[in-house]
Short mmCIF file of C-alpha atoms and ligand atoms in Angstrom, two decimals:
data_model
loop_
_atom_site.label_atom_id
_atom_site.label_comp_id
_atom_site.label_asym_id
_atom_site.label_seq_id
_atom_site.Cartn_x
_atom_site.Cartn_y
_atom_site.Cartn_z
CA MET F 3 -15.34 303.21 291.99
CA GLU F 4 -13.46 300.04 291.17
CA PHE F 5 -13.94 298.35 287.84
CA MET F 6 -13.54 294.66 287.19
CA PRO F 7 -11.01 293.99 284.39
CA PHE F 8 -12.80 293.35 281.10
CA LYS F 9 -11.30 289.85 280.88
CA ASP F 10 -12.72 288.89 284.31
CA LYS F 11 -16.10 290.42 283.49
CA LEU F 12 -16.25 288.43 280.27
CA LEU F 13 -15.45 285.17 282.11
CA GLU F 14 -18.16 285.99 284.65
CA VAL F 15 -20.75 286.65 281.95
CA LEU F 16 -19.80 283.40 280.19
CA ASP F 17 -20.32 281.47 283.46
CA TYR F 18 -16.85 280.01 283.15
CA GLU F 19 -16.50 279.01 286.81
CA LEU F 20 -19.87 277.25 286.90
CA LEU F 21 -19.15 275.31 283.70
CA ARG F 22 -15.73 274.31 284.95
CA SER F 23 -16.39 273.50 288.59
CA GLY F 24 -20.17 273.39 289.04
CA ASN F 25 -21.88 274.04 292.38
CA LYS F 26 -24.24 272.23 294.75
CA LYS F 27 -27.17 272.61 292.37
CA THR F 28 -25.46 272.37 288.98
CA PRO F 29 -22.86 269.74 288.15
CA ALA F 30 -19.84 270.87 286.15
CA LEU F 31 -20.38 270.48 282.41
CA TYR F 32 -16.86 269.84 281.16
CA PRO F 33 -16.13 266.50 282.93
CA ALA F 34 -19.29 265.03 281.35
CA PHE F 35 -18.27 266.38 277.93
CA PHE F 36 -14.83 264.76 277.97
CA SER F 37 -16.29 261.56 279.33
CA VAL F 38 -18.62 261.39 276.30
CA LEU F 39 -15.64 261.98 273.99
CA GLY F 40 -13.87 259.03 275.62
CA ILE F 41 -10.78 261.03 276.58
CA LYS F 42 -9.13 259.42 279.61
CA ALA F 43 -5.49 260.41 279.17
CA CYS F 44 -3.67 263.74 279.09
CA VAL F 45 -3.85 264.88 275.47
CA TYR F 46 -0.32 266.31 275.61
CA CYS F 47 1.85 263.70 277.36
CA ASN F 48 -0.50 260.65 277.11
CA ALA F 49 1.17 259.47 280.32
CA GLN F 50 -1.41 260.43 282.98
CA LEU F 51 -5.08 259.68 283.52
CA THR F 52 -7.51 262.58 282.98
CA ILE F 53 -10.78 261.20 284.27
CA SER F 54 -13.77 262.11 286.43
CA ALA F 55 -14.27 259.79 289.36
CA GLU F 56 -17.23 259.36 291.68
CA LYS F 57 -16.32 259.99 295.31
CA PHE F 58 -17.61 258.17 298.38
CA ASP F 59 -20.34 260.83 298.87
CA GLN F 60 -21.35 260.32 295.18
CA SER F 61 -20.13 263.74 294.14
CA VAL F 62 -17.87 263.71 291.09
CA SER F 63 -14.28 264.79 291.22
CA ALA F 64 -12.49 265.78 287.99
CA LEU F 65 -8.96 264.40 288.11
CA PHE F 66 -7.71 266.62 285.30
CA GLN F 67 -7.15 270.24 284.46
CA LEU F 68 -8.34 272.15 281.44
CA ASP F 69 -5.75 273.77 279.26
CA HIS F 70 -6.92 276.59 277.07
CA SER F 71 -5.13 275.92 273.81
CA ILE F 72 -5.51 279.62 273.05
CA ASP F 73 -4.80 281.12 276.45
CA LYS F 74 -7.78 282.59 278.24
CA ALA F 75 -5.91 285.55 279.73
CA SER F 76 -5.23 286.92 276.24
CA TYR F 77 -8.42 285.64 274.59
CA PRO F 78 -11.16 285.33 277.25
CA CYS F 79 -13.81 285.18 274.52
CA PHE F 80 -12.60 281.62 273.78
CA ALA F 81 -12.58 280.60 277.45
CA ILE F 82 -15.68 278.40 277.28
CA SER F 83 -15.36 277.15 273.69
CA PHE F 84 -15.22 273.36 273.76
CA PHE F 85 -12.80 273.44 270.85
CA ASN F 86 -10.35 275.43 272.93
CA LEU F 87 -10.43 273.15 275.98
CA TYR F 88 -7.96 270.31 276.28
CA PRO F 89 -8.09 267.87 279.23
CA VAL F 90 -4.53 267.61 280.52
CA CYS F 91 -2.61 266.49 283.58
CA ALA F 92 -1.51 269.01 286.22
CA SER F 93 2.14 268.66 285.24
CA CYS F 94 1.53 269.51 281.57
CA ASN F 95 -0.81 272.36 282.47
CA ASN F 96 1.68 273.89 284.91
CA ASN F 97 4.59 273.52 282.51
CA LYS F 98 2.69 274.89 279.56
CA GLY F 99 1.37 278.09 281.11
CA LYS F 100 0.93 280.55 278.26
CA LYS F 101 3.42 278.77 276.00
CA SER F 102 2.15 277.66 272.65
CA ILE F 103 1.78 273.96 271.92
CA LEU F 104 0.97 273.49 268.25
CA PHE F 105 -0.75 270.14 268.71
CA ARG F 106 -4.43 270.37 267.78
CA LEU F 107 -6.81 267.95 269.44
CA TYR F 108 -9.84 268.71 267.32
CA SER F 109 -10.15 268.71 263.58
CA ASN F 110 -12.86 269.34 261.02
CA ASN F 111 -11.74 266.14 259.29
CA PRO F 112 -13.55 263.23 261.02
CA ASN F 113 -10.80 260.83 259.90
CA LYS F 114 -8.17 262.91 261.66
CA LEU F 115 -10.11 263.54 264.86
CA MET F 116 -7.85 263.13 267.85
CA ALA F 117 -5.17 261.32 265.83
CA SER F 118 -1.59 261.98 266.76
CA GLU F 119 1.08 263.12 264.36
CA TYR F 120 4.01 262.79 266.74
CA GLN F 121 5.96 259.57 267.03
CA PHE F 122 8.35 257.55 269.17
CA ILE F 123 11.18 256.09 267.08
CA PHE F 124 13.09 253.23 268.67
CA ASP F 125 16.75 252.61 267.97
CA LYS F 126 17.13 249.15 266.38
CA ALA F 127 20.69 248.57 267.63
CA SER F 128 19.63 249.28 271.22
CA ILE F 129 16.74 246.81 270.89
CA ALA F 130 19.20 244.16 269.66
CA GLU F 131 21.44 245.00 272.62
CA PHE F 132 18.51 244.58 275.02
CA ARG F 133 17.68 241.19 273.49
CA LEU F 134 21.20 240.03 274.31
CA THR F 135 21.64 241.55 277.75
CA LYS F 136 18.03 241.97 278.99
CA ASP F 137 19.21 245.31 280.39
CA TYR F 138 16.32 247.62 279.54
CA SER F 139 18.24 250.75 280.50
CA GLN F 140 20.06 250.27 277.16
CA ILE F 141 16.89 250.84 275.10
CA LYS F 142 17.10 254.12 273.22
CA PHE F 143 14.43 256.08 271.41
CA THR F 144 13.65 259.58 270.27
CA PHE F 145 10.34 261.39 270.41
CA ASP F 146 9.62 263.33 267.24
CA ASP F 147 7.06 265.91 268.33
CA LYS F 148 6.80 267.30 264.77
CA GLY F 149 7.72 270.74 266.06
CA HIS F 150 4.67 270.96 268.32
CA GLY F 151 6.69 272.03 271.37
CA LEU F 152 5.84 268.93 273.42
CA ASN F 153 9.53 268.20 274.04
CA GLU F 154 10.65 271.76 274.57
CA HIS F 155 7.86 272.85 276.89
CA LEU F 156 6.53 269.64 278.43
CA ALA F 157 9.62 267.38 278.46
CA VAL F 158 7.68 264.49 276.94
CA GLN F 159 10.78 262.57 275.87
CA GLY F 160 12.11 262.83 279.43
CA ILE F 161 8.84 261.45 280.82
CA TYR F 162 9.09 258.37 278.60
CA ARG F 163 12.74 257.75 279.36
CA THR F 164 11.43 256.55 282.74
CA GLN F 165 9.27 253.97 280.93
CA LYS F 166 11.92 251.77 279.31
CA ASP F 167 10.66 248.80 281.34
CA LEU F 168 7.37 249.09 279.44
CA ALA F 169 9.28 249.14 276.13
CA ALA F 170 11.16 246.02 277.30
CA GLU F 171 7.87 244.19 277.90
CA ILE F 172 6.70 244.96 274.36
CA ILE F 173 10.02 243.76 272.90
CA LEU F 174 9.64 240.47 274.79
CA LYS F 175 6.03 240.15 273.67
CA ALA F 176 7.09 240.64 270.05
CA GLU F 177 9.47 237.69 270.44
CA ILE F 178 6.97 235.41 272.16
CA TYR F 179 3.89 236.22 270.08
CA ASN F 180 5.26 235.08 266.72
CA GLN F 181 2.86 234.26 263.88
CA SER F 182 2.40 230.54 264.65
CA TYR F 183 1.89 231.18 268.38
CA LYS F 184 -0.64 233.90 267.60
CA GLU F 185 -2.58 231.61 265.26
CA GLY F 186 -2.72 228.86 267.90
CA LEU F 187 -3.86 231.31 270.54
CA GLN F 188 -6.52 232.80 268.31
CA LYS F 189 -7.94 229.32 267.71
CA SER F 190 -8.19 228.71 271.44
CA PHE F 191 -9.86 232.10 271.84
CA SER F 192 -12.47 230.99 269.28
CA LYS F 193 -13.53 228.25 271.69
CA LEU F 194 -14.10 230.85 274.39
CA TYR F 195 -15.92 233.31 272.13
CA GLY F 196 -18.10 230.86 270.21
CA LYS F 197 -18.39 230.35 266.47
CA ASN F 198 -17.69 233.97 265.61
CA GLY F 199 -14.37 233.85 267.45
CA ILE F 200 -12.58 237.05 268.36
CA SER F 201 -11.84 239.85 265.91
CA ASN F 202 -8.25 240.51 264.89
CA ILE F 203 -8.49 243.97 266.41
CA ASP F 204 -9.66 242.63 269.78
CA PHE F 205 -7.07 239.87 269.68
CA ASN F 206 -4.20 242.27 268.98
CA ARG F 207 -5.51 244.62 271.67
CA PHE F 208 -5.43 241.74 274.13
CA ILE F 209 -1.79 241.06 273.26
CA LEU F 210 -0.79 244.72 273.36
CA GLY F 211 -2.73 245.61 276.51
CA ASN F 212 -3.72 248.91 274.94
CA TYR F 213 -5.56 250.44 271.99
CA LEU F 214 -4.22 249.88 268.46
CA ASP F 215 -5.68 252.75 266.47
CA PRO F 216 -3.70 256.04 266.48
CA ARG F 217 -7.07 257.79 266.85
CA ASP F 218 -7.66 255.98 270.15
CA ILE F 219 -4.54 257.10 272.00
CA HIS F 220 -6.49 259.41 274.31
CA LYS F 221 -8.52 256.49 275.67
CA ARG F 222 -5.70 255.11 277.79
CA PRO F 223 -2.35 256.36 279.12
CA MET F 224 0.81 255.13 277.37
CA ALA F 225 -1.16 254.11 274.25
CA LYS F 226 1.00 256.05 271.79
CA PHE F 227 4.30 254.83 273.22
CA THR F 228 2.99 251.25 273.28
CA GLN F 229 1.59 251.41 269.73
CA ASP F 230 4.72 252.90 268.24
CA ILE F 231 7.15 250.29 269.53
CA ALA F 232 4.71 247.42 268.87
CA ARG F 233 4.19 248.58 265.30
CA GLN F 234 7.91 249.06 264.71
CA LEU F 235 8.52 245.49 265.91
CA GLY F 236 5.67 244.03 263.84
CA LEU F 237 3.71 242.89 266.91
CA ILE F 238 0.60 244.68 265.62
CA PRO F 239 -0.29 245.60 262.01
ZN1 LIG Q 19 0.30 265.47 280.64
#
């Protein structure tokens, strides 16, 4: 008589496969959950979309993978806990495996929910050099992952070294959108938006092309990288 490993039996009892992938009668639960949370970018690298998209036949395809922050092979009892499931891109999930990433997506402090502690720090001399030469390959930065393992295990700094052209665009924006130009633009926006005008947050988001609040970085890829350089340059408050 052959026994199913306890771990597999536990996952079967918890209906893990059905919750994750659904079937013809029951749609998968997790894609709807992350959609409600507003998470659309990999919570580790913030460089890839993690969304659910409707296909031509109206079925829904989840374009992300679920990482078990506490790995499910060792702790199958946490396999279906929402607080243990992180929507991530395939690259991060494959690279992570059973390695431990200390970043915590969820928090019992509502003010800290989904905020990021890690930070991109741009080298001021290299920004000055770029302003002179317009050669964006000269832009230098470091990614301080606060010891979470994002650099060591997921090569996050390496991912963003391919995105120096995006950093260059923000540097140019910071030059163009000086205070007087911003004030003039905001007045012209008021004409479009009526007597209430446009809020400072919406206006700055328009300029940045991404979300401003550190708690919103999971709503759009590249938000953290974009916010950090824009804030360092004074483009956004
Ligand atoms: Zn990723």
